[in-house]
Amino acid sequence: MKTCLWALVGIWLIGLGSPQAWAQTPPLGGWVFEPSQAFPEFTKMVVTNRDGRLTGVITSQWYGDLPMLNLRIDQDRLIFMIDNGNPRLTKHDFVARLEGGDLVLTGRLWDDDIHATAHRAAPAALAALSFPTYPLPPPRPVADNGLARTPPMGWSSWNKFAEAIDDKTVRQIADALVATGLRDAGYVYVNIDDGWQGARDANGVLQPNAKFPDMKALADYLHARGLKLGLYSSPGPKSCAGYPGSYGHVEQDVKTWAGWGVDYLKYDLCSGEAFYHTADTVQAVYQQMGEALQATGRPILYSLCEYGRFDVGSWGRRVGGNLWRTTRDITDNYAAMSKIGFDTNGAPHNGGPGGWNDPDMLEVGNGGMTLEEYRTHMSLWALMAAPLLLGDDLRQVPPDILSLLSNRDVIAIDQDRLGRQGLPVQRSGDIEIWTRPLADGAVAVGLFNRSAQPKTVTVNWRDLGLGPHAELRDVWRGVDLDAASPGFKGEIPAHGVILLRVGGLTQALIRPLSIRANS
Ligand code: GLA
């Protein structure tokens, strides 16, 4: 901190020199933004011109100190870009110009137009706004916590409720999990995603916001019903929706959560991407949380969410992760879901007991897809050994959606203890065939139709590397089929699926599947 202070004073002395410099256009010098600026809550900006070389740093409550890139002067305007570690964000120029004695900054971040006003500031005022940095641990493996031997199952608030989630709704969802039989089918985690966080108290202890009056009581309520509580945080100063993150408070936050009885943490990079934008730093910051969770002595399942960056599947387990997001956010439509499900989930060999590729939470029942499309969604997730985190409003779940979510045969495929992630083995036009080997020697086979028209599919078992078998079950229809036939023929609805379980195989006759990577 001290070094920082002196550096700032130095910049001030070299760059500004005299009050006359303040009058120069364009706006060089040190500036403090008006408080309560909206996202990204810029606090200060310091620009120096040393021998004709312009440099600058702009500081934000979300992203800390950001170098002002491609900084240039155009008449009375200062133009620059910022890089918060996210290529989608760094698209637009920022423009700073003087208006009266004030500095007016305009620009665009994500989908937000930024408009912020700043005033000239003396070194002490700038120094008071120094943004702290914290050390990261050296690389070392975090021991396996023994959880998630099969992919986690439960419910999460985000896909349906986003920030409009509260204690009462979570309790009602918990009751619905019990009443619908979904808990008994395996959906036990009740995860409150972004939007539960309140302010920190004088000691830095994070409080829930007013919508969650007593987190410990909520955990007790869930535990009494055989359910588990999940929470959400970020390694950055802000969560994706702008609530406080765990930056600088990792150990403290973990103690708080363990005290409440939390059983699951989703740790979402969000504003942390400005601080941790190399493979090493991202791994280190996730390891830091992995170690802190482990130090509580409480079994807390650890979900990494950094959108698949830096080949997370290859190191997620090492930092203590039980699942790691492999993709950007899912949305409730066939195009988005099928892109993730068919084309962009993580490398299959990374997933297995204790650590799973996470293609994101389910959208089943949220209304943006047909029943057949939701069936495809469930089938793909089951074949991929993906976590099954329900994302709909279970208080009013229609019978057809409920039966889709509760199908025991489909859940059994997802939860198969072998933990081998399924793969596409044939792609021909709009027809895609996936297989997943199961612990008892059976093989789950998904016949998918990616077109918007119904299609007839004909499969020869031998072409899939499957030998003679004694059992053949249509999993969604819940019927046993003729296992003696050399193949299968059926009509698949538009964007639909037929999911089969081929069992009682004569092992010796199984040829290795002709596996092709799915990303
Ligand atoms: C990110 C995550 C989502 C959700 C939101 C919450 O976008 O990827 O899954 O957690 O943040 O703000």
XYZ file of C-alpha atoms and ligand atoms in Angstrom:
531
model
C 0.000 0.000 0.000
C 2.828 2.345 0.950
C 4.639 1.685 -2.318
C 1.427 2.483 -4.100
C 1.051 5.781 -2.296
C 4.566 6.903 -3.183
C 4.141 5.805 -6.773
C 1.042 7.963 -7.028
C 2.745 10.936 -5.496
C 5.585 10.388 -7.967
C 3.221 10.283 -10.892
C 1.602 13.444 -9.641
C 4.882 15.302 -9.305
C 6.326 14.203 -12.624
C 3.152 14.366 -14.628
C 1.481 17.487 -13.414
C 4.210 19.633 -12.073
C 2.209 22.722 -11.565
C -1.370 23.841 -11.241
C -1.016 25.411 -14.684
C -0.811 21.904 -16.099
C -4.381 21.410 -14.890
C -5.581 23.930 -17.338
C -4.098 22.046 -20.248
C -6.390 20.342 -22.664
C -6.872 17.447 -23.033
C -7.485 16.342 -19.472
C -4.182 15.195 -18.039
C -3.613 14.727 -14.323
C -5.428 13.093 -11.481
C -9.212 12.867 -11.248
C -11.671 11.509 -8.725
C -15.059 10.409 -9.991
C -18.236 11.434 -8.298
C -19.322 8.742 -5.867
C -22.129 6.351 -6.754
C -21.219 6.196 -10.400
C -23.015 3.223 -11.934
C -21.187 0.145 -13.292
C -18.242 -0.219 -13.376
C -18.063 2.341 -10.566
C -14.988 4.230 -11.687
C -13.287 5.878 -8.731
C -10.271 7.695 -10.149
C -8.137 8.239 -13.213
C -4.537 9.388 -13.464
C -3.028 10.396 -16.808
C 0.528 11.581 -17.295
C 2.391 12.944 -20.241
C 6.087 12.292 -19.774
C 8.217 13.602 -22.638
C 5.350 13.176 -25.015
C 4.585 9.618 -23.827
C 1.047 9.307 -22.515
C 0.249 6.744 -19.863
C -2.781 6.366 -17.660
C -4.587 4.174 -15.176
C -8.302 4.194 -14.507
C -9.615 2.511 -11.370
C -12.968 0.847 -10.901
C -14.676 -0.840 -7.960
C -15.291 -3.823 -10.225
C -11.972 -4.201 -11.955
C -9.361 -2.426 -9.826
C -6.575 -0.553 -11.628
C -6.868 -0.848 -15.392
C -4.176 0.508 -17.695
C -5.611 2.920 -20.258
C -4.742 1.233 -23.534
C -4.118 2.757 -26.923
C -4.215 6.090 -25.129
C -4.167 9.049 -27.490
C -5.130 12.669 -27.800
C -7.528 13.916 -30.407
C -7.918 17.682 -30.078
C -9.378 18.248 -26.610
C -10.287 14.628 -26.083
C -8.429 11.776 -24.518
C -9.280 8.458 -26.141
C -8.479 5.015 -24.753
C -9.627 1.463 -24.315
C -9.626 -0.788 -21.281
C -9.072 -4.510 -21.034
C -10.720 -6.279 -18.132
C -9.577 -9.667 -19.358
C -12.738 -10.303 -21.339
C -12.453 -9.952 -25.095
C -16.191 -9.309 -25.424
C -15.964 -6.266 -23.228
C -13.015 -4.513 -24.801
C -14.667 -3.365 -27.948
C -15.275 0.327 -27.594
C -13.270 3.485 -27.152
C -13.696 5.580 -24.037
C -13.576 9.324 -24.489
C -12.647 11.795 -21.747
C -12.981 15.528 -22.244
C -13.145 18.647 -20.153
C -16.450 20.343 -19.540
C -15.994 23.446 -17.454
C -13.542 22.261 -14.835
C -14.906 18.718 -14.800
C -13.906 15.639 -16.668
C -16.670 13.882 -18.515
C -16.080 10.266 -19.468
C -18.240 8.376 -21.928
C -17.960 4.859 -23.262
C -19.612 1.484 -23.416
C -19.071 -1.710 -21.418
C -21.053 -4.882 -22.063
C -24.456 -3.438 -22.942
C -24.166 -0.414 -20.696
C -23.546 3.131 -21.839
C -21.118 4.677 -19.416
C -21.307 8.324 -18.453
C -19.236 9.466 -15.521
C -18.095 12.811 -14.158
C -14.855 13.422 -12.263
C -13.211 16.352 -10.487
C -9.575 17.343 -10.185
C -7.994 15.680 -7.192
C -4.945 16.171 -5.027
C -2.514 13.281 -4.389
C -3.951 12.481 -0.973
C -7.431 12.050 -2.422
C -6.054 9.797 -5.153
C -3.977 7.784 -2.705
C -7.022 7.254 -0.496
C -8.627 5.436 -3.422
C -5.773 2.971 -3.920
C -7.109 -0.389 -4.938
C -5.641 -3.216 -2.816
C -4.032 -6.310 -4.291
C -3.599 -9.607 -2.479
C -1.101 -12.451 -2.783
C -2.068 -15.764 -4.329
C -0.889 -19.167 -3.083
C 1.893 -21.052 -4.880
C 0.663 -24.016 -6.926
C 0.012 -27.159 -4.862
C -2.681 -29.796 -5.244
C -5.797 -29.593 -3.083
C -6.778 -32.999 -1.710
C -9.916 -34.696 -3.033
C -12.838 -33.805 -0.744
C -14.517 -37.118 -1.463
C -17.715 -35.480 -2.758
C -19.515 -35.785 -6.104
C -18.671 -39.402 -6.873
C -21.537 -39.029 -9.346
C -22.553 -35.712 -10.965
C -24.205 -33.331 -8.464
C -28.001 -33.085 -8.638
C -30.240 -30.351 -7.312
C -31.846 -27.048 -8.188
C -30.428 -23.587 -8.781
C -32.192 -20.242 -8.670
C -30.509 -18.444 -11.567
C -32.121 -19.696 -14.780
C -35.663 -18.921 -13.645
C -35.386 -16.258 -10.973
C -32.072 -14.484 -11.614
C -31.823 -11.826 -8.880
C -35.522 -12.052 -7.950
C -34.884 -14.782 -5.392
C -35.647 -14.713 -1.680
C -35.846 -16.898 1.415
C -39.554 -17.614 1.004
C -39.188 -18.791 -2.600
C -36.227 -21.010 -1.706
C -38.239 -22.659 1.079
C -41.175 -23.189 -1.276
C -38.863 -24.733 -3.860
C -37.470 -27.006 -1.133
C -41.004 -28.080 -0.221
C -41.732 -28.690 -3.900
C -38.617 -30.839 -4.273
C -39.953 -33.014 -1.479
C -43.611 -33.022 -2.597
C -42.859 -33.848 -6.233
C -40.538 -36.710 -5.349
C -37.633 -34.939 -7.049
C -35.587 -34.984 -3.850
C -36.040 -38.742 -3.636
C -34.992 -38.997 -7.258
C -31.655 -37.463 -6.221
C -32.072 -33.683 -6.582
C -30.788 -32.614 -3.167
C -28.751 -29.423 -3.572
C -30.737 -26.188 -3.346
C -28.408 -23.559 -4.739
C -28.955 -19.854 -4.348
C -27.054 -18.292 -7.215
C -26.210 -14.597 -7.529
C -28.348 -12.128 -5.574
C -28.291 -13.293 -1.938
C -25.305 -11.162 -0.886
C -25.685 -8.056 1.259
C -23.080 -5.677 2.647
C -20.037 -6.398 4.775
C -20.228 -5.360 8.424
C -17.588 -3.239 10.163
C -15.386 -6.334 10.553
C -15.717 -7.262 6.914
C -18.103 -10.135 7.584
C -20.418 -10.608 4.624
C -24.115 -10.457 5.455
C -26.972 -11.756 3.355
C -29.247 -9.054 1.947
C -32.706 -8.247 3.274
C -34.305 -10.970 1.136
C -32.465 -13.581 3.229
C -33.011 -12.589 6.853
C -31.373 -15.662 8.404
C -29.183 -17.867 6.267
C -28.470 -20.321 9.080
C -32.194 -20.818 9.646
C -32.642 -21.403 5.918
C -29.865 -24.006 5.934
C -31.507 -25.703 8.928
C -34.826 -25.737 7.076
C -33.230 -27.463 4.094
C -31.199 -29.901 6.174
C -34.292 -30.927 8.132
C -35.795 -31.987 4.797
C -32.803 -33.993 3.609
C -31.686 -31.190 1.303
C -28.449 -29.214 1.098
C -27.728 -25.510 0.719
C -25.582 -24.039 -2.047
C -24.354 -20.448 -2.266
C -22.564 -18.388 -4.876
C -19.633 -15.985 -4.849
C -16.872 -14.563 -7.011
C -13.090 -14.196 -6.597
C -13.491 -10.642 -7.847
C -14.700 -7.609 -5.895
C -18.137 -7.944 -7.529
C -20.275 -10.854 -8.611
C -21.580 -10.867 -12.170
C -24.771 -9.124 -11.060
C -22.819 -6.564 -9.006
C -23.059 -7.952 -5.467
C -19.977 -8.130 -3.214
C -17.508 -10.842 -4.189
C -14.904 -12.525 -2.000
C -11.932 -10.441 -3.200
C -9.692 -9.940 -0.157
C -12.126 -11.893 2.057
C -11.731 -15.498 0.965
C -10.994 -17.165 4.320
C -13.414 -14.897 6.142
C -16.282 -15.647 3.751
C -15.704 -19.374 3.823
C -15.862 -19.351 7.631
C -19.130 -17.432 7.465
C -20.652 -19.904 5.002
C -19.462 -22.944 6.925
C -21.012 -21.400 10.062
C -24.339 -21.111 8.286
C -24.162 -24.752 7.191
C -23.468 -24.258 3.492
C -22.828 -27.455 1.523
C -21.985 -26.191 -1.959
C -20.216 -23.182 -3.434
C -20.347 -21.920 -7.009
C -17.368 -19.615 -7.493
C -17.928 -17.438 -10.542
C -15.008 -15.498 -12.033
C -17.066 -12.379 -12.977
C -15.115 -9.198 -12.152
C -12.197 -11.437 -11.132
C -11.400 -11.734 -14.824
C -9.736 -8.314 -14.607
C -7.366 -9.523 -11.909
C -6.869 -13.137 -12.939
C -6.504 -13.300 -16.667
C -3.669 -15.753 -17.109
C -3.780 -19.525 -16.688
C -1.546 -19.288 -13.618
C -3.494 -16.610 -11.774
C -6.895 -18.149 -12.516
C -5.694 -21.512 -11.248
C -4.163 -19.876 -8.180
C -7.297 -17.982 -7.216
C -9.471 -21.085 -7.601
C -6.918 -23.078 -5.616
C -7.045 -20.426 -2.887
C -10.779 -20.989 -2.505
C -10.340 -24.779 -2.748
C -7.880 -24.666 0.138
C -10.084 -22.363 2.199
C -13.108 -24.638 1.738
C -11.075 -27.629 2.751
C -9.732 -25.842 5.826
C -13.266 -25.519 7.233
C -13.432 -29.276 7.760
C -17.001 -29.144 6.438
C -17.764 -31.095 3.254
C -18.511 -28.286 0.796
C -18.910 -29.221 -2.832
C -16.908 -26.851 -5.017
C -18.186 -25.641 -8.392
C -15.768 -23.677 -10.591
C -17.343 -21.204 -12.984
C -14.869 -19.497 -15.274
C -16.598 -20.407 -18.537
C -14.076 -23.061 -19.599
C -11.099 -20.735 -19.829
C -7.537 -22.069 -19.831
C -8.656 -25.667 -20.318
C -10.192 -25.760 -16.844
C -11.017 -29.465 -17.117
C -7.322 -30.295 -17.113
C -6.728 -28.615 -13.714
C -10.149 -28.217 -12.055
C -9.682 -31.291 -9.912
C -6.200 -30.206 -8.819
C -7.559 -26.997 -7.255
C -10.231 -28.939 -5.363
C -13.079 -28.549 -7.880
C -15.920 -31.066 -8.123
C -17.341 -29.549 -11.300
C -16.245 -26.847 -13.678
C -18.247 -24.916 -16.206
C -17.049 -25.632 -19.702
C -19.079 -23.049 -21.587
C -20.646 -19.641 -21.597
C -24.116 -19.275 -20.085
C -26.941 -21.436 -21.337
C -30.164 -19.733 -22.369
C -33.630 -21.224 -22.714
C -33.708 -21.914 -26.440
C -32.831 -24.864 -28.643
C -30.030 -23.101 -30.537
C -28.119 -22.189 -27.369
C -28.771 -25.466 -25.565
C -27.891 -27.650 -28.535
C -24.724 -25.703 -29.296
C -23.505 -26.364 -25.770
C -24.796 -29.920 -25.602
C -23.708 -31.188 -28.991
C -20.697 -29.081 -29.735
C -18.975 -27.342 -26.874
C -18.874 -29.358 -23.683
C -15.459 -30.147 -22.268
C -13.001 -32.888 -23.113
C -14.640 -36.176 -22.000
C -11.540 -37.668 -20.405
C -11.492 -34.844 -17.823
C -14.819 -35.852 -16.264
C -15.257 -38.732 -13.845
C -15.998 -39.552 -10.208
C -15.186 -36.523 -8.048
C -14.880 -33.970 -10.889
C -17.259 -33.238 -13.761
C -17.477 -31.152 -16.887
C -20.383 -28.747 -16.337
C -22.248 -27.641 -19.471
C -24.412 -25.362 -17.249
C -27.716 -25.688 -15.425
C -30.866 -27.146 -16.925
C -33.469 -24.980 -18.628
C -36.057 -27.776 -18.740
C -39.492 -26.352 -17.942
C -38.694 -22.678 -18.411
C -40.863 -22.398 -21.498
C -38.437 -21.555 -24.294
C -38.232 -25.031 -25.823
C -40.657 -27.739 -26.900
C -41.061 -30.867 -24.813
C -39.004 -32.799 -27.380
C -36.253 -30.196 -27.190
C -36.234 -30.445 -23.405
C -36.069 -34.233 -23.773
C -32.982 -33.723 -25.945
C -31.566 -31.389 -23.280
C -32.027 -34.023 -20.532
C -30.732 -36.852 -22.720
C -27.592 -34.988 -23.725
C -26.860 -33.984 -20.147
C -27.379 -37.597 -18.971
C -25.145 -38.986 -21.711
C -22.487 -36.385 -20.875
C -22.512 -37.258 -17.158
C -23.356 -33.613 -16.559
C -24.489 -32.178 -13.229
C -28.304 -32.076 -13.191
C -29.232 -28.743 -11.649
C -32.880 -27.998 -12.269
C -33.565 -24.426 -13.295
C -37.337 -24.063 -13.367
C -40.049 -23.028 -10.937
C -40.820 -26.313 -9.232
C -43.801 -24.820 -7.400
C -45.814 -25.056 -10.589
C -44.222 -27.784 -12.636
C -46.533 -29.322 -15.271
C -46.876 -33.135 -15.218
C -45.079 -33.684 -18.542
C -42.058 -31.667 -17.365
C -42.072 -33.380 -13.991
C -42.052 -36.805 -15.574
C -39.190 -35.710 -17.819
C -37.147 -34.523 -14.841
C -37.963 -37.587 -12.739
C -37.363 -40.371 -15.265
C -35.415 -42.846 -13.160
C -33.791 -44.611 -16.118
C -32.462 -41.327 -17.493
C -31.233 -40.249 -14.069
C -29.565 -43.640 -13.669
C -27.638 -43.067 -16.906
C -26.510 -39.643 -15.706
C -25.562 -40.995 -12.292
C -23.863 -44.151 -13.522
C -21.024 -44.874 -11.123
C -18.479 -45.587 -13.852
C -18.624 -41.869 -14.585
C -17.566 -42.173 -18.228
C -18.745 -39.224 -20.289
C -20.603 -40.207 -23.460
C -19.501 -39.250 -26.942
C -20.887 -38.841 -30.426
C -19.933 -41.903 -32.440
C -21.743 -41.101 -35.673
C -22.739 -37.868 -37.307
C -24.599 -37.978 -40.554
C -26.513 -34.924 -41.720
C -28.876 -33.975 -38.939
C -28.673 -37.346 -37.220
C -26.207 -37.725 -34.417
C -25.621 -40.908 -32.429
C -24.060 -40.864 -28.992
C -23.031 -43.712 -26.741
C -22.089 -43.904 -23.099
C -20.645 -47.051 -21.507
C -22.213 -47.886 -18.150
C -20.856 -49.624 -15.073
C -22.773 -52.885 -15.554
C -21.457 -53.309 -19.087
C -24.568 -51.854 -20.718
C -24.332 -48.941 -23.157
C -26.671 -45.943 -23.328
C -27.347 -44.922 -26.919
C -28.820 -41.544 -27.884
C -30.259 -41.142 -31.376
C -30.663 -37.410 -31.964
C -32.394 -35.535 -34.756
C -31.016 -32.013 -34.991
C -33.333 -30.970 -37.814
C -36.646 -29.162 -37.515
C -38.408 -32.056 -39.306
C -39.070 -35.568 -38.004
C -36.510 -38.070 -39.337
C -36.337 -41.820 -39.549
C -33.160 -43.352 -38.217
C -31.841 -46.815 -38.892
C -29.067 -48.210 -36.737
C -27.096 -51.355 -37.143
C -25.714 -52.410 -33.762
C -22.542 -53.712 -35.303
C -21.824 -50.282 -36.824
C -21.852 -48.875 -33.294
C -19.460 -51.548 -32.118
C -22.170 -53.280 -30.116
C -22.361 -57.064 -30.154
C -25.293 -59.333 -29.383
C -27.256 -58.331 -26.344
C -30.092 -59.622 -24.217
C -31.794 -56.335 -23.304
C -32.939 -53.294 -25.233
C -34.970 -50.592 -23.537
C -36.477 -47.407 -24.899
C -35.737 -45.292 -21.880
C -38.131 -42.391 -22.472
C -41.058 -44.575 -23.505
C -40.292 -46.995 -20.693
C -40.684 -50.091 -22.848
C -38.495 -53.092 -23.596
C -37.848 -53.747 -27.269
C -36.771 -56.750 -29.309
C -33.144 -57.297 -28.331
C -32.548 -60.015 -30.889
C -32.853 -57.743 -33.905
C -29.558 -56.709 -35.566
C -30.496 -53.059 -35.392
C -33.116 -50.473 -34.622
C -35.357 -48.314 -36.766
C -37.504 -45.485 -35.499
C -38.827 -42.014 -36.175
C -37.264 -39.219 -34.159
C -39.351 -36.062 -33.696
C -38.005 -32.662 -34.803
C -35.117 -31.647 -32.509
C -35.893 -34.848 -30.616
C -34.219 -37.974 -29.355
C -34.669 -41.675 -28.826
C -32.685 -42.846 -25.822
C -31.916 -46.548 -25.614
C -30.226 -48.762 -23.067
C -28.502 -51.724 -24.592
C -27.798 -54.286 -21.866
C -26.754 -57.877 -21.344
C -24.027 -57.441 -23.930
C -21.633 -60.263 -24.638
C -18.591 -58.326 -23.577
C -16.112 -60.196 -25.719
C -17.879 -59.095 -28.847
C -17.855 -55.372 -28.153
C -15.494 -53.609 -30.472
C -14.019 -50.323 -29.256
C -16.331 -47.496 -30.187
C -15.128 -45.316 -33.009
C -14.894 -42.261 -30.830
C -14.737 -38.783 -32.246
C -14.111 -35.720 -30.144
C -17.137 -33.503 -29.617
C -15.567 -30.107 -29.501
C -22.651 -15.747 -14.687
C -22.774 -17.267 -14.584
C -24.235 -17.644 -14.485
C -24.877 -16.963 -13.289
C -24.673 -15.461 -13.372
C -25.109 -14.765 -12.104
O -23.172 -15.264 -15.863
O -22.167 -17.875 -15.679
O -24.369 -19.058 -14.378
O -24.297 -17.476 -12.123
O -23.308 -15.134 -13.582
O -24.871 -13.397 -12.149
